[in-house]
Short mmCIF file of C-alpha atoms and ligand atoms in Angstrom, two decimals:
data_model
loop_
_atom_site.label_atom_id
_atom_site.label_comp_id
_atom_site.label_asym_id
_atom_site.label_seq_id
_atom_site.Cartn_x
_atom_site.Cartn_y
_atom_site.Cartn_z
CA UNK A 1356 26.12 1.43 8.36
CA UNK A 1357 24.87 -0.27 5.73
CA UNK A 1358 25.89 -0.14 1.62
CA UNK A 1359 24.78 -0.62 -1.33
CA UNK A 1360 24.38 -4.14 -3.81
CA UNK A 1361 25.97 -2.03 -6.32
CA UNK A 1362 28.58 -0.62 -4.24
CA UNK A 1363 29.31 -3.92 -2.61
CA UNK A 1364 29.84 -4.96 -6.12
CA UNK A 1365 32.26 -2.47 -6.33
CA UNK A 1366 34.14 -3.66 -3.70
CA UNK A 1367 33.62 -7.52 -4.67
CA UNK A 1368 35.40 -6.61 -8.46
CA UNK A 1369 37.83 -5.14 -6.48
CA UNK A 1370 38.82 -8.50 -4.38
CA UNK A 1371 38.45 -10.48 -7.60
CA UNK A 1372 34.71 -11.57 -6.32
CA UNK A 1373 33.65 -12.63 -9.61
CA UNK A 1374 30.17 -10.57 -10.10
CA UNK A 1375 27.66 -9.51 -12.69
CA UNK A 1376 28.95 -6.32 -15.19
CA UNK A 1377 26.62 -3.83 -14.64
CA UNK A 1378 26.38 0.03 -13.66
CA UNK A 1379 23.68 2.01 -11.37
CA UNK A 1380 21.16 4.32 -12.81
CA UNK A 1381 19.33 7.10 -11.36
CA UNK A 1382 16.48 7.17 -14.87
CA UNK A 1383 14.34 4.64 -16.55
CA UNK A 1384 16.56 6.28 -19.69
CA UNK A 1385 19.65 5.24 -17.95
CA UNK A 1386 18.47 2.01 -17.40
CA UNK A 1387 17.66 1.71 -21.31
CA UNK A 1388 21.06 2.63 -22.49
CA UNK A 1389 23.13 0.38 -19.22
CA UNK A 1390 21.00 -1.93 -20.62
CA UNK A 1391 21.91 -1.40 -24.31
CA UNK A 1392 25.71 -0.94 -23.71
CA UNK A 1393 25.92 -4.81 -22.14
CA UNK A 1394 23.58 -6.13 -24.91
CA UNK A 1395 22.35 -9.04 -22.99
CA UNK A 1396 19.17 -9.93 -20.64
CA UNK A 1397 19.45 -7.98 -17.62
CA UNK A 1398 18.42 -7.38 -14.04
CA UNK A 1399 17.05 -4.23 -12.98
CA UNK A 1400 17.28 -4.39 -9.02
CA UNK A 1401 16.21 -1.98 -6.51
CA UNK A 1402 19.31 -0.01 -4.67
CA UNK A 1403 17.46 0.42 -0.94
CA UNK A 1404 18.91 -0.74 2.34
CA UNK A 1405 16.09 -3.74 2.86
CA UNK A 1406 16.56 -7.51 2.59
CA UNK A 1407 13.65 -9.04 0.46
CA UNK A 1408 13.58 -6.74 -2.20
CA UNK A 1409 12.92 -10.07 -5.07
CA UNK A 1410 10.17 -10.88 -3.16
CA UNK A 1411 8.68 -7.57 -2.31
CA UNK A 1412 8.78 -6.76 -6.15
CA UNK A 1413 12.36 -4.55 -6.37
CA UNK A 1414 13.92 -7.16 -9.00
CA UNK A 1415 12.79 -7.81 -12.54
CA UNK A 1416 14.55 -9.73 -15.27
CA UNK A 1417 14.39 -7.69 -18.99
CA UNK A 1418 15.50 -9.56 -22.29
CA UNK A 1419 15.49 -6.15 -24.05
CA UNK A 1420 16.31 -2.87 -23.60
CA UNK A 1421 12.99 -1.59 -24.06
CA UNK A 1422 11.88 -4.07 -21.15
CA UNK A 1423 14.85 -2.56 -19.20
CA UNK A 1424 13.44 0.66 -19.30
CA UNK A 1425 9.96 -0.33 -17.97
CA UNK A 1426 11.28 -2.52 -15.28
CA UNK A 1427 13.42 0.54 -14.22
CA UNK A 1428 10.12 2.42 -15.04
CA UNK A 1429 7.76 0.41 -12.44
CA UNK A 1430 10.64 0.30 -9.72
CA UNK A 1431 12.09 3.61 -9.49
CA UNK A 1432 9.95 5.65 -6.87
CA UNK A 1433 8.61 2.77 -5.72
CA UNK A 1434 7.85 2.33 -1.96
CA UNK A 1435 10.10 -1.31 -0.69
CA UNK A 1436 9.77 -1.51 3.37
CA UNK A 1437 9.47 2.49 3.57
CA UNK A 1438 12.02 3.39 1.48
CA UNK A 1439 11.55 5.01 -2.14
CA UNK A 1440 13.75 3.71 -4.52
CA UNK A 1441 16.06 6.30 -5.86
CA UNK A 1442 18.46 4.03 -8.08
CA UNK A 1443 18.56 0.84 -9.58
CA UNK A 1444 21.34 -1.77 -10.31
CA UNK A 1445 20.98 -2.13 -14.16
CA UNK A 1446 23.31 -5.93 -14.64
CA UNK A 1447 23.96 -8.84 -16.81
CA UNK A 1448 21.32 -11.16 -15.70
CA UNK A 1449 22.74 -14.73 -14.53
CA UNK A 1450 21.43 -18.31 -15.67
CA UNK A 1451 21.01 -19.88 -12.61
CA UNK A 1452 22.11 -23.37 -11.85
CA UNK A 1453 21.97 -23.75 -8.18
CA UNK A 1454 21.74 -20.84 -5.26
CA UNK A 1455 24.58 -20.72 -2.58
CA UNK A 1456 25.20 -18.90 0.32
CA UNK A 1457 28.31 -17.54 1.93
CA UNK A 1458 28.83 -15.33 4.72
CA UNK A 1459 31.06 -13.58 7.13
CA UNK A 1460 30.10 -12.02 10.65
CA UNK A 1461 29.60 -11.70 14.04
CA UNK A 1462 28.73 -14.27 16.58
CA UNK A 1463 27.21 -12.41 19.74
CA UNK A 1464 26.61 -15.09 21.25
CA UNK A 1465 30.16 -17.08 20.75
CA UNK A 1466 31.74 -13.71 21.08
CA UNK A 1467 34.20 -14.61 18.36
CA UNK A 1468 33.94 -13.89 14.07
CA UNK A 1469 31.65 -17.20 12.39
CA UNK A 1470 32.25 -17.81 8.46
CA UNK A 1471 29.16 -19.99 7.15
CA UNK A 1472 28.75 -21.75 3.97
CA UNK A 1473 25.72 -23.33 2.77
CA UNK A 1474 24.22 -25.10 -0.49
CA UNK A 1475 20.58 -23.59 0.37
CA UNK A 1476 21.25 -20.01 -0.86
CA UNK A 1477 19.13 -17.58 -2.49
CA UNK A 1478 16.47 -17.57 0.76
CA UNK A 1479 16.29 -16.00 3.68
CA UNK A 1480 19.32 -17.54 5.57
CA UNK A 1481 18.19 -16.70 9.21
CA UNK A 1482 15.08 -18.82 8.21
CA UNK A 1483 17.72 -22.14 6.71
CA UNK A 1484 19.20 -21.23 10.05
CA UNK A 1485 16.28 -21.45 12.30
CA UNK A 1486 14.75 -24.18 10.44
CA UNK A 1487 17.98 -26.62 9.46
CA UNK A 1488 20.61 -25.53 10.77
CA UNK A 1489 22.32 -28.44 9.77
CA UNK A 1490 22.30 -26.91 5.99
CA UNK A 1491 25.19 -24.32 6.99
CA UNK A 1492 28.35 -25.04 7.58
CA UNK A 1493 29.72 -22.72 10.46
CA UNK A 1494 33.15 -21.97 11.87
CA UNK A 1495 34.36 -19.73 14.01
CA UNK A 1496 37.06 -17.78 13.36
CA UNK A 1497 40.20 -16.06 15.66
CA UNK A 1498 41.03 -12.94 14.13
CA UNK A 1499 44.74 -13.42 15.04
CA UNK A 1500 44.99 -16.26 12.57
CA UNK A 1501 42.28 -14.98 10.04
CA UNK A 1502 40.50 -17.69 7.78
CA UNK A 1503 42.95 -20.21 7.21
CA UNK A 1504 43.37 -22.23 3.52
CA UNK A 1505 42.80 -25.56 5.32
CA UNK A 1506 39.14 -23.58 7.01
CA UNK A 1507 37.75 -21.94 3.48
CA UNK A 1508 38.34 -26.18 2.45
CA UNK A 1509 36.60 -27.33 4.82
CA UNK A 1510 33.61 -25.38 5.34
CA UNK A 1511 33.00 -25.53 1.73
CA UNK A 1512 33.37 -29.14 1.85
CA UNK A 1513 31.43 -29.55 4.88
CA UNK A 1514 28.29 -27.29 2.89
CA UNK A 1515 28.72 -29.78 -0.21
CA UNK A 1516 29.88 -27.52 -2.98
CA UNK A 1517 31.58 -30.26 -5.28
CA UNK A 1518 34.86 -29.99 -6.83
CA UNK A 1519 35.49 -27.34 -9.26
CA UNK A 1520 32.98 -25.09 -7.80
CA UNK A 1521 34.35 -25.36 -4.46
CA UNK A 1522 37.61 -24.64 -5.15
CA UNK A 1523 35.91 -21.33 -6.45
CA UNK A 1524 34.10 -20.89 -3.41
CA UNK A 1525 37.53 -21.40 -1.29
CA UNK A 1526 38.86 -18.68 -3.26
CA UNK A 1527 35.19 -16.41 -2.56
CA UNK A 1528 35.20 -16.67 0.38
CA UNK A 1529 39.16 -16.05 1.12
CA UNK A 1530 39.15 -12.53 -0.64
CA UNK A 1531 35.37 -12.04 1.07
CA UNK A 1532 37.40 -12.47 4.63
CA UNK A 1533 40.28 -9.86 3.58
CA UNK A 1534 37.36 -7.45 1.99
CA UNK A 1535 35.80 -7.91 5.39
CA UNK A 1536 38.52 -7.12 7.80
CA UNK A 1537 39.95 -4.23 5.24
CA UNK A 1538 36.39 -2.57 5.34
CA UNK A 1539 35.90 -3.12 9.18
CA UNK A 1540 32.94 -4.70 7.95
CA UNK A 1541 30.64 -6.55 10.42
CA UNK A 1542 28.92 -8.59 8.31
CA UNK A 1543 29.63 -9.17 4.32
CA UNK A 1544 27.40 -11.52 2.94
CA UNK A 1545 27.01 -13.16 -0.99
CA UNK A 1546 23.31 -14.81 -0.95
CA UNK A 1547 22.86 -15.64 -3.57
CA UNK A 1548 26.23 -17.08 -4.85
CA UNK A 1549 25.33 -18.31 -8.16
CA UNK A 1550 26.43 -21.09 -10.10
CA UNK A 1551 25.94 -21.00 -13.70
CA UNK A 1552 24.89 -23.59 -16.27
CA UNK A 1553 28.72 -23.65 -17.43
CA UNK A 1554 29.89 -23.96 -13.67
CA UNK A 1555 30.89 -20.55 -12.69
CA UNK A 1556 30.35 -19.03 -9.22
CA UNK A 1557 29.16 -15.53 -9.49
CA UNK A 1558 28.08 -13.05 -6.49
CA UNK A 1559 24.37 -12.15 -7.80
CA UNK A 1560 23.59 -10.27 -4.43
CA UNK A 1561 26.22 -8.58 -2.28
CA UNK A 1562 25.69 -7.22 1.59
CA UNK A 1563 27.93 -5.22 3.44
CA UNK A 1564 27.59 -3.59 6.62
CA UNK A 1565 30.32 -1.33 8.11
CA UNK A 1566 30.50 -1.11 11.56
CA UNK A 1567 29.87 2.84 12.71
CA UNK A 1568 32.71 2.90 15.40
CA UNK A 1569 35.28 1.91 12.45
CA UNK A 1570 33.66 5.19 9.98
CA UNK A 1571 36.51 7.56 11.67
CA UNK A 1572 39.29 5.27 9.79
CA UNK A 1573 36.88 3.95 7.05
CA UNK A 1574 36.97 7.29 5.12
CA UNK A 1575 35.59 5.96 1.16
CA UNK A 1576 32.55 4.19 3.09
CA UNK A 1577 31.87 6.81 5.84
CA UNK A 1578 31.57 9.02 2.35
CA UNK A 1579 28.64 6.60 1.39
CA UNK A 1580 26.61 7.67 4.22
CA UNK A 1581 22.95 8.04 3.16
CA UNK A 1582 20.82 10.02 5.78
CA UNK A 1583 17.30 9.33 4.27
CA UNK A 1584 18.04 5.74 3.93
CA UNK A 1585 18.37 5.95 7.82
CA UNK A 1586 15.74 5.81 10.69
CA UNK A 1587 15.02 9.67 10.31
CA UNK A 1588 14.95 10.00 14.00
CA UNK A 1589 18.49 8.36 14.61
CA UNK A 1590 19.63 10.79 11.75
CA UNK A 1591 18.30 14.17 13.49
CA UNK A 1592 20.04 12.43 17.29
CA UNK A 1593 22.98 11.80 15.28
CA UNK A 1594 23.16 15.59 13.78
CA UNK A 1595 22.65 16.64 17.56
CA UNK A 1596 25.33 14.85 18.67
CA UNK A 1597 23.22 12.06 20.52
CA UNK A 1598 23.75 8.61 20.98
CA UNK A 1599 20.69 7.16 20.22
CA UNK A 1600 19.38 3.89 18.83
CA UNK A 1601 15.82 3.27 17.97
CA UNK A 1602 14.13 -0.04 18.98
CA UNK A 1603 11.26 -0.64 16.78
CA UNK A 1604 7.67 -1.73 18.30
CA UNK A 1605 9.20 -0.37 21.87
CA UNK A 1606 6.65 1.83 23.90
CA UNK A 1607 8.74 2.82 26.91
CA UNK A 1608 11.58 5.66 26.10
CA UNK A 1609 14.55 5.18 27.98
CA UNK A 1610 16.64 7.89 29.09
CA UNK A 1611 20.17 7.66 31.00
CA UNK A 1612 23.50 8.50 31.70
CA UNK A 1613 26.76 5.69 30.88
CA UNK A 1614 25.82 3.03 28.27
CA UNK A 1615 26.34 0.52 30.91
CA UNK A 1616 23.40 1.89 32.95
CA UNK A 1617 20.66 2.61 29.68
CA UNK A 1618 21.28 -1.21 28.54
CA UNK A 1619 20.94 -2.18 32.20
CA UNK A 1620 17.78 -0.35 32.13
CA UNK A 1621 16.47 -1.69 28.78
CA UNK A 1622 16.42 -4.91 30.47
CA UNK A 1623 14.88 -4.09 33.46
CA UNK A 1624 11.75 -2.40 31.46
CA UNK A 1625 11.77 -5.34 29.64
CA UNK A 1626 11.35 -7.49 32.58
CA UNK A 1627 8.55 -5.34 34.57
CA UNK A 1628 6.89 -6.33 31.04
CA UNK A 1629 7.36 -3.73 28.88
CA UNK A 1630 8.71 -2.64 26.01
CA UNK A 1631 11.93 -0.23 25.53
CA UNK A 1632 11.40 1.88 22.37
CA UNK A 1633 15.15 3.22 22.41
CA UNK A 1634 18.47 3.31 23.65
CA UNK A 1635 20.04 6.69 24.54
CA UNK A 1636 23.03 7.96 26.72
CA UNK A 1637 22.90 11.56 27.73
CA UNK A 1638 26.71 10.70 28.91
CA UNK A 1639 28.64 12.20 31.99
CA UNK A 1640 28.14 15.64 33.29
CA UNK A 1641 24.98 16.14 30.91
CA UNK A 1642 24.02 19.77 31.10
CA UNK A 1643 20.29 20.91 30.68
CA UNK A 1644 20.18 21.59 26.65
CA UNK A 1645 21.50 18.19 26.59
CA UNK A 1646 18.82 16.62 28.41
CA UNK A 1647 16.20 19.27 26.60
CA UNK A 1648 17.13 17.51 23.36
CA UNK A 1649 17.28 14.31 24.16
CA UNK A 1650 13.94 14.38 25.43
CA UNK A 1651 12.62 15.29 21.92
CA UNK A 1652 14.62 12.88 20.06
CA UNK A 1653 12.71 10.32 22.15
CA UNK A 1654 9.21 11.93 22.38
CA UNK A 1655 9.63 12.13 18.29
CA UNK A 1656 8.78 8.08 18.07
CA UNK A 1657 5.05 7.94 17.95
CA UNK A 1658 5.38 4.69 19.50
CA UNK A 1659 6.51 5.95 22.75
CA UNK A 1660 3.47 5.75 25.28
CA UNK A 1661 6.04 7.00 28.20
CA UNK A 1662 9.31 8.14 29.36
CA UNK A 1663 11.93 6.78 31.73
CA UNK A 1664 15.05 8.84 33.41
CA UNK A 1665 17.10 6.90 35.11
CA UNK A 1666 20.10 8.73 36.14
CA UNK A 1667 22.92 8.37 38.16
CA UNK A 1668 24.43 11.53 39.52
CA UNK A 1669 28.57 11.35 39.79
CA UNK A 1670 30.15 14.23 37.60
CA UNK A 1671 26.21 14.20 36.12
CA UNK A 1672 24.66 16.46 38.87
CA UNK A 1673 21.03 15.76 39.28
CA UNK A 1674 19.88 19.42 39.56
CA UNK A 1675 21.15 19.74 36.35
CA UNK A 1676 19.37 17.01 34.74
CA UNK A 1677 15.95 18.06 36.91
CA UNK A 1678 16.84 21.38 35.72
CA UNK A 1679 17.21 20.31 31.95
CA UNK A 1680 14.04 18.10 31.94
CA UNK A 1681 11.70 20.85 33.40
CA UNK A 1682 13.38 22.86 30.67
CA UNK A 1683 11.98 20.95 28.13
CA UNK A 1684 8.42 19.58 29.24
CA UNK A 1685 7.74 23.61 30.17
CA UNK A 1686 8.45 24.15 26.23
CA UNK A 1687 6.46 21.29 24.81
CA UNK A 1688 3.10 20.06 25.31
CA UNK A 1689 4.52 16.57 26.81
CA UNK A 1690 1.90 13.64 25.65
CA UNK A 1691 3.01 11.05 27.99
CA UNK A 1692 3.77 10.36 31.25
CA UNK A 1693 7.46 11.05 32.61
CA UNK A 1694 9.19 8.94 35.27
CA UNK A 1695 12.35 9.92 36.63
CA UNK A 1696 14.49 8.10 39.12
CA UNK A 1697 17.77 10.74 39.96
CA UNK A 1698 20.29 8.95 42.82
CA UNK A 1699 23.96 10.23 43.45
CA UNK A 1700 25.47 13.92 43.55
CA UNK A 1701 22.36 16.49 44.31
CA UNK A 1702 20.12 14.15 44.06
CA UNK A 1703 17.99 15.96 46.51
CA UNK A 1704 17.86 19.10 44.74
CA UNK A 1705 17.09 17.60 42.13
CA UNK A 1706 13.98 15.88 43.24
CA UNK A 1707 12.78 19.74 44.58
CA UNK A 1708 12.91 20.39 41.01
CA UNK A 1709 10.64 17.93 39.76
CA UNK A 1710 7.98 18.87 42.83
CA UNK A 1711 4.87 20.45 41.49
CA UNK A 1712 5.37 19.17 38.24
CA UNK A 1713 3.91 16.81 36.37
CA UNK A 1714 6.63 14.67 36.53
CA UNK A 1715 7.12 11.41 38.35
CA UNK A 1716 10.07 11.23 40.66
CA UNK A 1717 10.87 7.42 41.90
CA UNK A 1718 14.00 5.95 44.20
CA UNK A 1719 15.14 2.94 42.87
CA UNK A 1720 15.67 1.74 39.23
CA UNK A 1721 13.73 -1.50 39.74
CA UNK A 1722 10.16 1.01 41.37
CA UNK A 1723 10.80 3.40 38.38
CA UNK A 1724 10.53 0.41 35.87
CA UNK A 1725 7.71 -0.76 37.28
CA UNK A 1726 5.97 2.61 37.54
CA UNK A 1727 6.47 3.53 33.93
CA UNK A 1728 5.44 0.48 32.52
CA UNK A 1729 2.32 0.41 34.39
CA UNK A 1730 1.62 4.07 33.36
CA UNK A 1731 1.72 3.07 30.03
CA UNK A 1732 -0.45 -0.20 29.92
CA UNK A 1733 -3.13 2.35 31.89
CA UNK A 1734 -2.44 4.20 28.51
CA UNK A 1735 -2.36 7.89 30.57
CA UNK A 1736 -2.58 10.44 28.40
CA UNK A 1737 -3.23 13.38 30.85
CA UNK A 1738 0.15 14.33 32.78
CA UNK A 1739 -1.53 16.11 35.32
CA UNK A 1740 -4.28 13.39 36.05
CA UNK A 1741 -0.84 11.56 37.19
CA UNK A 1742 0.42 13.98 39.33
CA UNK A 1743 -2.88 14.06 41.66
CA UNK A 1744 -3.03 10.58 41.81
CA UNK A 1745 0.85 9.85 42.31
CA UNK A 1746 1.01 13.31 44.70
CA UNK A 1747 1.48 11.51 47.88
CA UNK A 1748 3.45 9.09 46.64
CA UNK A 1749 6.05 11.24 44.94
CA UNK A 1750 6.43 14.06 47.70
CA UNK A 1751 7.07 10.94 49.97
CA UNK A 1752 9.85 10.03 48.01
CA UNK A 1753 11.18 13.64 47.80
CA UNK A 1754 13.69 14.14 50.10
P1 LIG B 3059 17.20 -9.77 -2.25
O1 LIG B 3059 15.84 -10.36 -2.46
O2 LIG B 3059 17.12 -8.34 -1.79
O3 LIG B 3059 18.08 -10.59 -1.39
O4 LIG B 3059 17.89 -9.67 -3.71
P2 LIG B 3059 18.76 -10.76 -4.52
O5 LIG B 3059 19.74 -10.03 -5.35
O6 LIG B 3059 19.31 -11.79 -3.61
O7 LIG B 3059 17.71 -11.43 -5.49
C1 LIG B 3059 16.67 -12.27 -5.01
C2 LIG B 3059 16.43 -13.40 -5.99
O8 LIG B 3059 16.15 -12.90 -7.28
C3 LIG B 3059 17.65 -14.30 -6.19
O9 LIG B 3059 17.76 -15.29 -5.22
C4 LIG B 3059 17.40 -14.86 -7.55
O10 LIG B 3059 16.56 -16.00 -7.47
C5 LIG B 3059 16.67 -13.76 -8.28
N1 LIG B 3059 17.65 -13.04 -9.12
C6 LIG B 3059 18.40 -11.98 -8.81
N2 LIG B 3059 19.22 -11.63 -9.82
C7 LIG B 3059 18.96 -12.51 -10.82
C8 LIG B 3059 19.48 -12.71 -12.14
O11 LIG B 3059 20.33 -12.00 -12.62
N3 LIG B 3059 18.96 -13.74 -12.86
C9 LIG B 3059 17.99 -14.56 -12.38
N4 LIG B 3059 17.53 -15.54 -13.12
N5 LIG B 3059 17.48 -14.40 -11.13
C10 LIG B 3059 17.96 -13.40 -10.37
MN1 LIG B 3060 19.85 -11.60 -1.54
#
């Protein structure tokens, strides 16, 4: 889940993270009188959950209040990556000096924490990282022993930052570590770190992102949940009670039971050459409303060209899945062509189900993947057009 700059900010002042004064405001007229009460140049900043907002025209720098108010003006309602800006951060604007970065988050790859420190800041960092790598200073990190003093020193030496302002940075990024773990955070990020004229570090950006399965103990972030900053179709799966992550520019929907089994399937799909447009787990022993629902969480991404079940029936019975997923193509006009592989407990009843349909029954994971993605380069439209041609195939199969 992802937060706000200005309540990251929050946060930051509350770790002694030296940052900008500054409030939100919901009102170009707010905006005007934030701006009045600091009596300085400000920033007027976009509060949406997108990267890039200087760039894509979110920021603006005001000397006056008046000029606060326009800037706040022009942004508010304005469209940044799909998202309407709703508030802005109204906040002392900093002189800047020199850009740094410093951030703290999860290696995938290296399975382990990373804490990376670099004296190209104020750019897009994956970019640095692609680019130069050699510009950030990385280090992994064991969570038993936390960022050690004798780390923060050396990663900040290793980036550059010279004397005074390192030992500021050592101190940053110390109290960004603790606001990190505290907040169950997996990724909190300063970019840029400023550095003034007068040589003080000072967070001008702030990114947090809290990781989901932490919410249940995270209570005062779970309560900054914003559902129409969210993909809008993860939001409705996640008031149904489905797991369900969207994968953006996928075609194929993907449809099974155990996590294990959906990622396994993802790549699979991916390697008959197409392209998964979701993750979702209908979980063990899904019933027929479940699968009902799930279908139209998927079917709801007009990206999705096709459909593919792949279940595996153990205390999921696969009449009950059959069951669920005539259920729901008899209700809706279906748009797409369905493939369904169903092995394990009823398997066979199951597949009786699906007879007559329009619906695509297959045996083996690797035939289903294969079959769907093909479906959906020959860009079928017509359900039943597949059943006449795929009739012999699929009664074959049956049984
Ligand atoms: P992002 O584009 O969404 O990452 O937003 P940032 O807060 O990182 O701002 C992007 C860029 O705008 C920064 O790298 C700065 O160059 C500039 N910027 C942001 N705030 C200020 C400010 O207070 N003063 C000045 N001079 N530039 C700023
Ligand atoms: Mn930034």
């Amino acid at each position: 889940m992802k937060i706000h700059e200005y309540q990251a900010k929050e946060l930051f002042a509350r770790y002694k993270i030296p940052v900008p004064s500054g409030r939100v405001a919901c009102t170009a007229e707010q905006a005007r009188a934030i701006a009045c009460e600091l009596g300085r140049p400000v920033a007027v900043k976009a509060q949406v959950h997108v990267g890039g907002r200087g760039k894509a025209g979110g920021i603006r720098l005001a000397t006056t209040a008046e000029e606060a108010q326009t800037a706040a003006q022009a942004i508010l309602g304005m469209n940044l990556k799909g998202l309407t800006v709703q508030r802005v951060l109204v906040e002392e604007a900093c002189d800047i000096a020199q850009e740094y970065y410093v951030g703290i988050t999860v290696d995938r790859s290296a399975r382990q924490d990373v804490a990376m420190v670099s004296s190209v800041g104020g750019v897009d960092i994956e970019e640095v990282s692609a680019q130069t790598p050699q510009k950030i200073a990385k280090l992994h990190l064991d969570p038993l022993y936390g960022l050690l003093d004798f780390q923060a020193r050396l990663l900040v030496g290793q980036a550059g930052l010279p004397g005074s302002v390192g030992q500021q940075a050592v101190a940053i990024l110390k109290q960004l570590y603790k606001l990190r773990r505290d907040c169950d955070a997996s990724l909190a990020e300063i970019n840029p770190l400023v550095l003034t004229p007068e040589g003080r570090l000072v967070a001008a950006d702030a990114k947090i992102n809290v990781d989901d399965n932490a919410l249940f103990r995270q209570e005062e972030l779970a309560a900054l949940r914003e559902e129409q900053e969210e993909d809008p179709i993860e939001a409705e799966a996640h008031r149904r009670g489905i797991t369900y992550v969207r994968l953006l520019g996928g075609d194929v929907g993907v449809i099974g039971n155990g996590a294990g089994l959906v990622m396994t399937t993802l790549d699979v799909v991916q390697r008959e050459g197409g392209r998964p447009a979701n993750f979702l787990d209908i979980g063990g022993g899904a019933k027929a409303e479940l699968v009902a629902n799930a279908l139209e969480i998927v079917l709801m991404d007009p990206g999705v060209k096709g459909v593919l079940f792949n279940i595996f029936g153990g205390i999921t019975r696969c009449d009950e899945v059959a069951h669920g997923i005539r259920q729901a193509t008899s209700g809706m006009s279906i748009r797409v062509p369905i493939v369904i592989r169903l092995t394990g407990t009823r398997e066979q009843e199951g597949r009786k189900l699906l007879e007559g349909s329009a619906l695509i029954s297959a045996e083996s994971m690797d035939s289903a993947a294969r079959e769907i993605v093909k479906l959906v380069r020959q860009g079928h439209v017509a359900p039943a057009a597949v059943t006449a041609e795929r009739g012999a195939t699929a009664s074959g199969h049956s049984g």
